[in-house]
Short mmCIF file of C-alpha atoms in Angstrom, two decimals:
data_model
loop_
_atom_site.label_atom_id
_atom_site.label_comp_id
_atom_site.label_asym_id
_atom_site.label_seq_id
_atom_site.Cartn_x
_atom_site.Cartn_y
_atom_site.Cartn_z
CA UNK A 1 104.82 -96.25 115.52
CA UNK A 2 104.61 -92.94 116.86
CA UNK A 3 108.41 -93.25 117.57
CA UNK A 4 108.52 -94.17 113.73
CA UNK A 5 106.63 -91.75 112.50
CA UNK A 6 108.87 -89.06 114.54
CA UNK A 7 112.03 -90.65 113.48
CA UNK A 8 110.92 -90.01 109.78
CA UNK A 9 109.84 -86.70 110.25
CA UNK A 10 113.17 -85.67 112.08
CA UNK A 11 115.05 -87.16 109.21
CA UNK A 12 112.98 -85.26 106.62
CA UNK A 13 113.52 -82.01 108.40
CA UNK A 14 117.44 -82.92 108.62
CA UNK A 15 117.46 -83.91 105.10
CA UNK A 16 115.85 -80.70 104.06
CA UNK A 17 118.43 -78.75 106.55
CA UNK A 18 121.30 -80.61 104.85
CA UNK A 19 119.70 -79.70 101.13
CA UNK A 20 119.21 -76.23 101.99
CA UNK A 21 122.77 -76.08 103.31
CA UNK A 22 124.13 -77.33 100.12
CA UNK A 23 122.01 -75.43 97.65
CA UNK A 24 122.95 -72.03 99.82
CA UNK A 25 126.43 -71.30 98.45
CA UNK A 26 125.49 -71.67 94.90
CA UNK A 27 126.11 -68.00 93.36
CA UNK A 28 123.02 -69.03 90.45
CA UNK A 29 121.01 -71.77 90.96
CA UNK A 30 119.88 -73.55 87.90
CA UNK A 31 116.02 -74.19 87.79
CA UNK A 32 115.55 -77.11 89.22
CA UNK A 33 113.96 -80.34 87.03
CA UNK A 34 110.82 -80.17 89.34
CA UNK A 35 107.75 -79.12 88.34
CA UNK A 36 107.94 -76.08 90.49
CA UNK A 37 105.59 -73.44 88.82
CA UNK A 38 107.28 -70.66 87.24
CA UNK A 39 105.93 -67.10 86.19
CA UNK A 40 107.65 -66.98 82.76
CA UNK A 41 105.47 -66.28 79.89
CA UNK A 42 104.51 -69.39 78.14
CA UNK A 43 104.13 -67.85 75.04
CA UNK A 44 106.70 -65.42 73.58
CA UNK A 45 104.00 -63.62 71.42
CA UNK A 46 100.08 -64.16 70.56
CA UNK A 47 101.23 -65.95 67.17
CA UNK A 48 102.79 -68.41 69.24
CA UNK A 49 99.68 -69.15 71.27
CA UNK A 50 97.85 -69.09 68.39
CA UNK A 51 100.25 -71.63 66.92
CA UNK A 52 99.94 -73.87 69.53
CA UNK A 53 96.05 -73.71 69.95
CA UNK A 54 95.63 -74.55 66.19
CA UNK A 55 98.12 -77.43 66.62
CA UNK A 56 96.66 -78.90 69.47
CA UNK A 57 93.14 -78.13 68.03
CA UNK A 58 93.69 -79.78 64.88
CA UNK A 59 95.04 -83.18 66.34
CA UNK A 60 92.12 -83.22 68.82
CA UNK A 61 90.04 -82.76 65.51
CA UNK A 62 92.06 -85.36 63.33
CA UNK A 63 91.84 -88.02 66.22
CA UNK A 64 87.90 -87.24 67.02
CA UNK A 65 87.33 -87.67 63.36
CA UNK A 66 89.43 -91.18 63.33
CA UNK A 67 87.34 -92.41 65.61
CA UNK A 68 83.90 -91.23 64.41
CA UNK A 69 84.91 -92.69 61.02
CA UNK A 70 85.53 -95.89 62.81
CA UNK A 71 81.94 -96.21 64.53
CA UNK A 72 83.09 -94.66 67.81
CA UNK A 73 85.55 -97.72 68.37
CA UNK A 74 88.68 -97.37 70.93
CA UNK A 75 87.23 -94.22 72.18
CA UNK A 76 89.96 -93.89 74.95
CA UNK A 77 92.07 -92.58 71.93
CA UNK A 78 90.90 -89.11 72.52
CA UNK A 79 92.18 -88.56 76.08
CA UNK A 80 95.63 -87.99 74.65
CA UNK A 81 94.23 -84.80 73.26
CA UNK A 82 91.48 -83.52 75.41
CA UNK A 83 90.88 -82.74 79.27
CA UNK A 84 89.42 -85.51 81.13
CA UNK A 85 85.98 -83.49 81.04
CA UNK A 86 85.93 -82.76 77.58
CA UNK A 87 87.03 -86.47 76.93
CA UNK A 88 84.02 -87.68 78.57
CA UNK A 89 81.61 -85.75 76.54
CA UNK A 90 83.23 -86.82 73.64
CA UNK A 91 83.08 -90.38 75.23
CA UNK A 92 79.24 -90.06 75.31
CA UNK A 93 79.14 -89.07 71.61
CA UNK A 94 81.16 -92.07 70.50
CA UNK A 95 78.88 -94.61 72.56
CA UNK A 96 75.87 -93.12 70.56
CA UNK A 97 77.74 -94.00 67.31
CA UNK A 98 79.04 -97.44 68.46
CA UNK A 99 75.24 -98.19 69.97
CA UNK A 100 73.32 -96.68 67.02
CA UNK A 101 76.15 -98.32 63.93
CA UNK A 102 76.86 -94.81 63.03
CA UNK A 103 79.61 -93.78 60.68
CA UNK A 104 81.23 -90.38 59.74
CA UNK A 105 82.48 -89.91 56.55
CA UNK A 106 84.67 -86.69 55.80
CA UNK A 107 86.70 -84.19 57.01
CA UNK A 108 85.75 -81.92 59.94
CA UNK A 109 87.46 -78.22 59.69
CA UNK A 110 87.99 -75.32 61.41
CA UNK A 111 89.04 -71.71 60.75
CA UNK A 112 88.94 -68.30 61.82
CA UNK A 113 91.13 -68.94 64.73
CA UNK A 114 91.06 -66.13 67.12
CA UNK A 115 92.87 -65.88 70.40
CA UNK A 116 90.38 -64.36 73.27
CA UNK A 117 92.42 -64.67 76.25
CA UNK A 118 95.85 -66.17 76.95
CA UNK A 119 96.75 -66.54 80.72
CA UNK A 120 100.06 -68.09 81.39
CA UNK A 121 100.17 -67.16 85.15
CA UNK A 122 98.01 -69.71 85.59
CA UNK A 123 100.37 -71.99 87.45
CA UNK A 124 98.40 -75.49 86.56
CA UNK A 125 97.92 -74.17 82.99
CA UNK A 126 94.65 -74.80 83.03
CA UNK A 127 92.80 -72.81 80.55
CA UNK A 128 96.12 -71.37 79.36
CA UNK A 129 94.63 -70.05 76.37
CA UNK A 130 91.12 -69.23 75.33
CA UNK A 131 90.30 -68.92 71.50
CA UNK A 132 87.09 -68.97 69.41
CA UNK A 133 87.26 -70.76 65.98
CA UNK A 134 84.75 -71.74 63.33
CA UNK A 135 83.77 -75.20 62.99
CA UNK A 136 83.01 -76.27 59.56
CA UNK A 137 81.08 -79.78 59.09
CA UNK A 138 80.23 -79.04 55.65
CA UNK A 139 82.14 -81.77 54.23
CA UNK A 140 81.13 -84.50 57.26
CA UNK A 141 78.36 -86.72 56.46
CA UNK A 142 76.87 -89.50 58.97
CA UNK A 143 75.35 -92.40 57.79
CA UNK A 144 74.11 -95.78 59.17
CA UNK A 145 74.72 -99.23 58.86
CA UNK A 146 72.47 -99.01 55.60
CA UNK A 147 74.51 -95.92 54.53
CA UNK A 148 71.87 -93.51 55.08
CA UNK A 149 72.39 -90.00 56.22
CA UNK A 150 71.29 -89.06 59.76
CA UNK A 151 72.54 -85.76 59.69
CA UNK A 152 69.68 -83.21 60.94
CA UNK A 153 68.28 -80.71 58.38
CA UNK A 154 68.98 -78.55 61.26
CA UNK A 155 72.31 -79.13 61.39
CA UNK A 156 74.64 -75.91 60.73
CA UNK A 157 77.62 -76.37 58.53
CA UNK A 158 79.06 -74.11 60.27
CA UNK A 159 79.47 -73.46 64.22
CA UNK A 160 81.36 -70.75 66.10
CA UNK A 161 82.93 -72.13 69.28
CA UNK A 162 85.08 -70.85 72.10
CA UNK A 163 87.45 -73.25 72.78
CA UNK A 164 89.92 -73.11 75.63
CA UNK A 165 93.09 -75.28 76.08
CA UNK A 166 95.06 -76.74 79.15
CA UNK A 167 98.94 -76.60 79.09
CA UNK A 168 100.25 -80.12 79.78
CA UNK A 169 103.93 -79.33 78.88
CA UNK A 170 105.78 -76.31 79.10
CA UNK A 171 109.07 -77.63 77.59
CA UNK A 172 107.93 -78.01 74.58
CA UNK A 173 105.12 -76.32 74.88
CA UNK A 174 101.91 -78.63 74.45
CA UNK A 175 98.56 -77.75 74.85
CA UNK A 176 95.10 -80.11 75.16
CA UNK A 177 91.62 -78.84 74.36
CA UNK A 178 90.10 -78.30 77.67
CA UNK A 179 86.59 -77.25 76.73
CA UNK A 180 84.74 -76.81 73.57
CA UNK A 181 81.72 -74.71 73.86
CA UNK A 182 79.25 -73.26 71.28
CA UNK A 183 79.80 -69.64 71.07
CA UNK A 184 76.63 -67.51 70.34
CA UNK A 185 78.38 -64.46 69.46
CA UNK A 186 78.91 -62.84 65.64
CA UNK A 187 82.22 -62.39 63.71
CA UNK A 188 83.87 -65.52 64.50
CA UNK A 189 82.56 -67.73 61.61
CA UNK A 190 82.86 -65.05 58.60
CA UNK B 1 59.61 -74.36 74.57
CA UNK B 2 57.92 -71.31 75.45
CA UNK B 3 58.65 -69.68 78.80
CA UNK B 4 57.47 -66.42 80.85
CA UNK B 5 59.75 -63.72 79.95
CA UNK B 6 59.85 -62.29 83.15
CA UNK B 7 60.89 -65.51 84.58
CA UNK B 8 63.56 -66.40 82.29
CA UNK B 9 64.84 -63.10 83.30
CA UNK B 10 64.64 -63.77 86.63
CA UNK B 11 66.78 -66.91 86.43
CA UNK B 12 69.04 -65.25 83.83
CA UNK B 13 69.96 -62.20 86.57
CA UNK B 14 70.43 -64.92 89.30
CA UNK B 15 72.41 -66.82 87.47
CA UNK B 16 74.65 -63.87 86.09
CA UNK B 17 75.32 -62.93 89.84
CA UNK B 18 76.08 -66.18 90.68
CA UNK B 19 78.45 -66.39 87.85
CA UNK B 20 80.55 -63.42 88.50
CA UNK B 21 80.97 -63.76 92.11
CA UNK B 22 82.25 -67.27 91.74
CA UNK B 23 84.65 -65.56 88.32
CA UNK B 24 84.65 -68.42 85.61
CA UNK B 25 87.47 -68.07 83.53
CA UNK B 26 86.06 -70.73 81.36
CA UNK B 27 83.01 -72.16 80.48
CA UNK B 28 83.03 -75.87 81.21
CA UNK B 29 79.55 -76.95 80.61
CA UNK B 30 77.24 -77.44 77.72
CA UNK B 31 79.75 -78.44 75.61
CA UNK B 32 78.53 -80.53 72.23
CA UNK B 33 80.30 -83.72 71.73
CA UNK B 34 82.00 -83.69 67.92
CA UNK B 35 79.71 -86.47 67.33
CA UNK B 36 76.82 -84.26 67.72
CA UNK B 37 77.89 -81.33 65.76
CA UNK B 38 78.50 -83.80 63.01
CA UNK B 39 75.01 -85.19 63.24
CA UNK B 40 73.84 -82.03 64.12
CA UNK B 41 72.01 -82.85 67.42
CA UNK B 42 73.31 -80.44 69.85
CA UNK B 43 70.95 -80.20 72.55
CA UNK B 44 68.54 -77.10 73.20
CA UNK B 45 69.97 -74.59 75.03
CA UNK B 46 70.89 -75.16 78.24
CA UNK B 47 73.46 -74.07 80.55
CA UNK B 48 74.01 -75.06 84.28
CA UNK B 49 76.62 -73.71 86.69
CA UNK B 50 78.15 -76.15 89.11
CA UNK B 51 79.72 -74.60 91.49
CA UNK B 52 77.01 -71.91 92.13
CA UNK B 53 74.44 -74.06 92.97
CA UNK B 54 71.88 -72.60 90.70
CA UNK B 55 70.76 -74.74 87.25
CA UNK B 56 69.39 -73.14 84.50
CA UNK B 57 67.55 -75.24 81.92
CA UNK B 58 65.37 -73.13 79.38
CA UNK B 59 64.52 -72.95 75.71
CA UNK B 60 63.94 -69.15 74.52
CA UNK B 61 62.40 -68.32 71.31
CA UNK B 62 61.62 -64.87 70.02
CA UNK B 63 58.53 -63.26 68.66
CA UNK B 64 59.68 -63.52 65.30
CA UNK B 65 59.50 -66.01 62.51
CA UNK B 66 62.08 -68.41 61.82
CA UNK B 67 64.57 -67.10 59.31
CA UNK B 68 65.85 -69.25 56.63
CA UNK B 69 69.60 -68.33 57.10
CA UNK B 70 70.43 -70.52 60.07
CA UNK B 71 69.69 -67.80 62.55
CA UNK B 72 66.86 -65.64 63.48
CA UNK B 73 66.86 -62.11 62.58
CA UNK B 74 65.82 -59.71 65.20
CA UNK B 75 68.29 -57.07 65.55
CA UNK B 76 66.50 -53.93 67.26
CA UNK B 77 65.18 -56.53 70.38
CA UNK B 78 68.28 -55.93 72.15
CA UNK B 79 68.38 -57.05 75.91
CA UNK B 80 64.40 -57.55 75.34
CA UNK B 81 64.15 -60.32 78.16
CA UNK B 82 64.30 -57.57 80.85
CA UNK B 83 61.06 -55.58 81.12
CA UNK B 84 63.01 -52.06 81.78
CA UNK B 85 65.77 -52.80 79.25
CA UNK B 86 63.74 -53.22 75.64
CA UNK B 87 64.33 -49.54 74.87
CA UNK B 88 67.93 -49.47 75.10
CA UNK B 89 68.32 -52.27 72.08
CA UNK B 90 68.17 -49.44 69.81
CA UNK B 91 70.83 -47.47 71.40
CA UNK B 92 72.82 -44.75 69.64
CA UNK B 93 75.70 -45.38 67.52
CA UNK B 94 74.73 -49.09 66.56
CA UNK B 95 77.30 -50.38 64.53
CA UNK B 96 75.13 -50.57 61.13
CA UNK B 97 71.52 -49.07 61.24
CA UNK B 98 71.16 -49.62 57.67
CA UNK B 99 72.07 -53.23 57.23
CA UNK B 100 68.77 -54.54 58.90
CA UNK B 101 69.23 -57.81 57.09
CA UNK B 102 72.19 -58.69 59.06
CA UNK B 103 70.93 -60.62 62.15
CA UNK B 104 72.77 -60.29 65.43
CA UNK B 105 72.59 -63.76 66.49
CA UNK B 106 73.59 -62.64 70.20
CA UNK B 107 69.96 -61.36 70.85
CA UNK B 108 68.28 -64.46 69.92
CA UNK B 109 68.93 -68.21 70.58
CA UNK B 110 67.53 -70.89 68.31
CA UNK B 111 65.67 -73.53 69.88
CA UNK B 112 68.36 -76.34 68.78
CA UNK B 113 71.43 -74.46 69.25
CA UNK B 114 73.10 -75.17 72.56
CA UNK B 115 74.17 -72.12 75.03
CA UNK B 116 76.91 -74.16 75.59
CA UNK B 117 78.54 -71.67 78.43
CA UNK B 118 77.92 -69.90 82.00
CA UNK B 119 75.53 -67.75 81.97
CA UNK B 120 77.35 -64.39 82.42
CA UNK B 121 80.33 -65.36 80.37
CA UNK B 122 80.95 -63.49 76.78
CA UNK B 123 79.01 -66.60 75.17
CA UNK B 124 76.10 -66.17 77.22
CA UNK B 125 73.25 -64.39 74.60
CA UNK B 126 71.34 -62.90 77.66
CA UNK B 127 73.97 -61.12 79.09
CA UNK B 128 72.82 -58.09 80.53
CA UNK B 129 75.91 -55.34 81.18
CA UNK B 130 75.19 -52.32 83.34
CA UNK B 131 77.08 -49.11 83.15
CA UNK B 132 77.85 -50.23 86.87
CA UNK B 133 79.44 -53.27 85.32
CA UNK B 134 82.19 -50.62 83.23
CA UNK B 135 84.18 -49.86 86.33
CA UNK B 136 87.51 -50.62 84.32
CA UNK B 137 86.51 -48.22 81.23
CA UNK B 138 86.55 -44.65 82.58
CA UNK B 139 85.31 -42.46 79.50
CA UNK B 140 86.72 -39.31 78.59
CA UNK B 141 85.42 -36.04 79.94
CA UNK B 142 84.33 -33.60 77.74
CA UNK B 143 85.99 -30.26 77.02
CA UNK B 144 84.40 -27.16 78.01
CA UNK B 145 84.65 -23.71 77.06
CA UNK B 146 82.45 -20.34 76.80
CA UNK B 147 81.85 -17.25 75.23
CA UNK B 148 82.91 -14.51 76.44
CA UNK B 149 85.91 -16.24 77.92
CA UNK B 150 85.58 -16.18 81.44
CA UNK B 151 83.08 -13.38 81.99
CA UNK B 152 79.61 -12.69 81.29
CA UNK B 153 77.06 -9.70 82.27
CA UNK B 154 73.58 -10.11 83.91
CA UNK B 155 70.66 -10.39 81.79
CA UNK B 156 72.37 -11.14 78.42
CA UNK B 157 73.10 -15.15 77.53
CA UNK B 158 76.54 -16.47 77.95
CA UNK B 159 77.36 -19.00 75.41
CA UNK B 160 78.69 -22.77 76.59
CA UNK B 161 80.14 -25.32 74.51
CA UNK B 162 81.05 -28.92 75.44
CA UNK B 163 82.50 -31.18 73.25
CA UNK B 164 82.56 -34.98 73.40
CA UNK B 165 82.88 -37.78 70.94
CA UNK B 166 82.54 -41.57 70.19
CA UNK B 167 85.65 -43.19 71.70
CA UNK B 168 86.13 -47.06 72.50
CA UNK B 169 88.29 -48.32 75.19
CA UNK B 170 89.74 -51.98 75.84
CA UNK B 171 89.89 -53.62 79.40
CA UNK B 172 88.46 -56.21 81.39
CA UNK B 173 84.63 -56.57 81.62
CA UNK B 174 83.05 -58.97 84.16
CA UNK B 175 86.47 -60.68 83.92
CA UNK B 176 86.44 -60.84 80.24
CA UNK B 177 88.63 -59.10 77.78
CA UNK B 178 86.38 -56.61 76.02
CA UNK B 179 85.78 -53.29 74.26
CA UNK B 180 83.63 -50.85 75.33
CA UNK B 181 82.32 -47.78 73.18
CA UNK B 182 80.80 -44.79 74.39
CA UNK B 183 78.80 -42.27 72.59
CA UNK B 184 77.81 -39.11 74.07
CA UNK B 185 74.09 -38.50 73.70
CA UNK B 186 73.73 -35.58 75.53
CA UNK B 187 74.79 -32.62 78.04
CA UNK B 188 74.13 -31.62 81.45
CA UNK B 189 74.83 -28.17 82.38
CA UNK B 190 74.93 -26.82 86.14
CA UNK B 191 75.46 -23.00 86.18
CA UNK B 192 76.80 -22.44 89.44
CA UNK B 193 73.28 -20.48 90.25
CA UNK B 194 70.90 -23.06 90.64
CA UNK B 195 69.69 -23.55 87.11
CA UNK B 196 70.51 -26.55 85.40
CA UNK B 197 69.86 -27.75 81.82
CA UNK B 198 70.01 -30.82 79.59
CA UNK B 199 70.97 -30.25 76.02
CA UNK B 200 70.90 -32.80 72.97
CA UNK B 201 74.11 -30.90 71.47
CA UNK B 202 77.45 -29.71 73.56
CA UNK B 203 76.73 -26.61 71.44
CA UNK B 204 79.05 -23.96 69.10
CA UNK B 205 80.05 -20.46 69.08
CA UNK B 206 78.34 -17.76 68.03
CA UNK B 207 80.77 -17.13 65.05
CA UNK B 208 80.17 -21.09 63.99
CA UNK B 209 76.28 -20.42 64.44
CA UNK B 210 76.50 -17.33 62.50
CA UNK B 211 75.04 -15.07 65.43
CA UNK B 212 75.94 -11.81 66.92
CA UNK B 213 77.56 -11.65 70.40
CA UNK B 214 75.53 -12.03 72.79
CA UNK B 215 72.93 -14.09 71.08
CA UNK B 216 70.83 -17.02 72.81
CA UNK B 217 72.04 -20.50 71.89
CA UNK B 218 70.74 -24.20 72.72
CA UNK B 219 73.57 -24.16 75.40
CA UNK B 220 73.77 -20.47 76.71
CA UNK B 221 72.62 -19.06 80.05
CA UNK B 222 71.78 -16.18 81.27
CA UNK B 223 73.01 -14.89 84.79
CA UNK B 224 70.51 -12.69 86.78
CA UNK B 225 72.71 -11.37 89.45
CA UNK B 226 76.22 -10.59 89.52
CA UNK B 227 78.86 -12.91 91.26
CA UNK B 228 81.55 -15.40 90.55
CA UNK B 229 79.73 -19.02 89.39
CA UNK B 230 81.09 -22.65 88.81
CA UNK B 231 79.94 -23.62 85.79
CA UNK B 232 80.01 -27.27 85.39
CA UNK B 233 79.25 -29.43 82.03
CA UNK B 234 78.97 -33.22 81.90
CA UNK B 235 78.47 -35.44 78.93
CA UNK B 236 76.03 -38.12 79.15
CA UNK B 237 77.44 -41.24 77.27
CA UNK B 238 75.30 -44.40 76.21
CA UNK B 239 77.86 -47.44 75.88
CA UNK B 240 78.02 -50.61 74.16
CA UNK B 241 80.38 -53.64 74.46
CA UNK B 242 81.61 -56.56 72.66
CA UNK B 243 84.28 -59.48 73.49
CA UNK B 244 84.95 -60.51 70.29
CA UNK B 245 83.61 -59.74 66.29
CA UNK B 246 81.98 -56.83 65.18
CA UNK B 247 78.61 -57.26 66.93
CA UNK B 248 77.82 -54.49 69.55
CA UNK B 249 75.58 -55.03 72.14
CA UNK B 250 74.15 -52.17 74.43
CA UNK B 251 75.07 -51.51 77.81
CA UNK B 252 71.80 -50.69 80.07
CA UNK B 253 72.21 -47.37 81.28
CA UNK B 254 74.03 -43.93 80.71
CA UNK B 255 77.06 -42.73 82.07
CA UNK B 256 77.57 -39.16 83.00
CA UNK B 257 81.26 -37.62 82.68
CA UNK B 258 82.12 -34.31 84.04
CA UNK B 259 84.31 -31.91 82.71
CA UNK B 260 86.37 -29.46 85.02
CA UNK B 261 84.30 -26.67 86.52
CA UNK B 262 84.87 -23.31 84.65
CA UNK B 263 84.48 -20.26 86.86
CA UNK B 264 82.42 -17.32 85.26
CA UNK B 265 82.70 -13.74 86.81
CA UNK B 266 79.18 -12.11 86.02
CA UNK B 267 79.17 -8.33 85.99
CA UNK B 268 76.67 -5.78 85.94
CA UNK B 269 76.51 -3.50 83.07
CA UNK B 270 75.10 0.27 83.18
CA UNK B 271 75.00 2.44 79.86
CA UNK B 272 76.45 5.78 80.91
CA UNK B 273 76.92 8.86 78.62
CA UNK B 274 81.06 9.32 78.67
CA UNK B 275 83.17 12.22 77.24
CA UNK B 276 85.67 9.85 75.32
CA UNK B 277 86.47 6.57 76.79
CA UNK B 278 87.18 6.25 80.30
CA UNK B 279 91.08 5.03 79.27
CA UNK B 280 91.89 8.22 77.38
CA UNK B 281 89.94 10.48 79.68
CA UNK B 282 89.48 8.89 83.30
CA UNK B 283 88.58 11.81 85.10
CA UNK B 284 85.89 12.69 82.66
CA UNK B 285 82.46 12.61 84.11
CA UNK B 286 80.88 8.87 84.21
CA UNK B 287 84.11 7.23 84.64
#
């Protein structure tokens, strides 16, 4: 067993040495195809980061609306648009809809997306972009099986959120929603 | 839920120190699902730090009544959660002192409103920032001048003038991009002869005050002995911060910033009777 391991590591070292030797003479090595971290900025401008965040949040919101409109069925569809952590939170909401037979009617909206932070240097792309935005559910109703609204009287139609995004692809740039937390600050929902 | 404010303040303070140490870049706890957003069932105030080992779960209520606008208005309370900080909430330079009906939701939390963030991050409504946190913000030094310029006479007032203005700086506060606004609220003077003074204004020239030279002013000082003195003026700033949006929050404490020292030569003046001026007749009696 030990011999096998040693042989294996020896050959790996040899392989590495060979590949190194092979690469060395190249004057300008091309960017490799691996997922090696790069320091290049992800976004050329704040506007670009905002556009990517807007797109990602819109997609997340649309899918969430779709699942909620269908009573929380097939909830795994949200996973393509949200981080695992956020997806788990959303799953609980979907399960709640399913168990109570609730359906949402109408379209969620958002506005006033403001860039708070952009950290393209984060190697893993986690929290690459953080924004504030104003969530608008004024056009959304949630009804039970009898079609009676179950929306709480105290529900705010407009809720400020601080939303962070993870970078899941650099080329083309693609973001998913990492977290969406209620923001207590003023000035987001105008 | 009613909680002892002191206890809450203590818990928050403990949480902030942990949060700052662990440098949370992004709040990840307390998220509210879209389902809850739509129903209006986001849970009551709760926040938790998973990596710091400190959990905070509390509901807050302000003393004021429930406002119908969706958020409680209590603009004056500032950081009322802290025993010694309640006075600073009304700090000078507040964004819109006349706009009383505009609620500052940063100061209050509705019971049915989620605080979906780590204490100590920008979304924490009870975030307490002290001047010691403003390491990345260096307010401008005041300008300093005096009349007469660089000299004075024993027993006569010398007029000192310092000027500082409101200014806003951008930088990183507790790990988050923020703006800090500095407002001069007073001036401190150290005259180099052991005397010190505090004034609310920076003073003005005799001419601007409409006073004859060597008049007493709010910022004047009388040196009692001849010599060379180093006079140091400091502007005392109060500060406010904001992370986003128009709402400024007070920073606890004040920050003195010194101007460069000003050298003053103080001489004796004697009155003598001379035959013409000493320049035209240097050999005259008394010269």
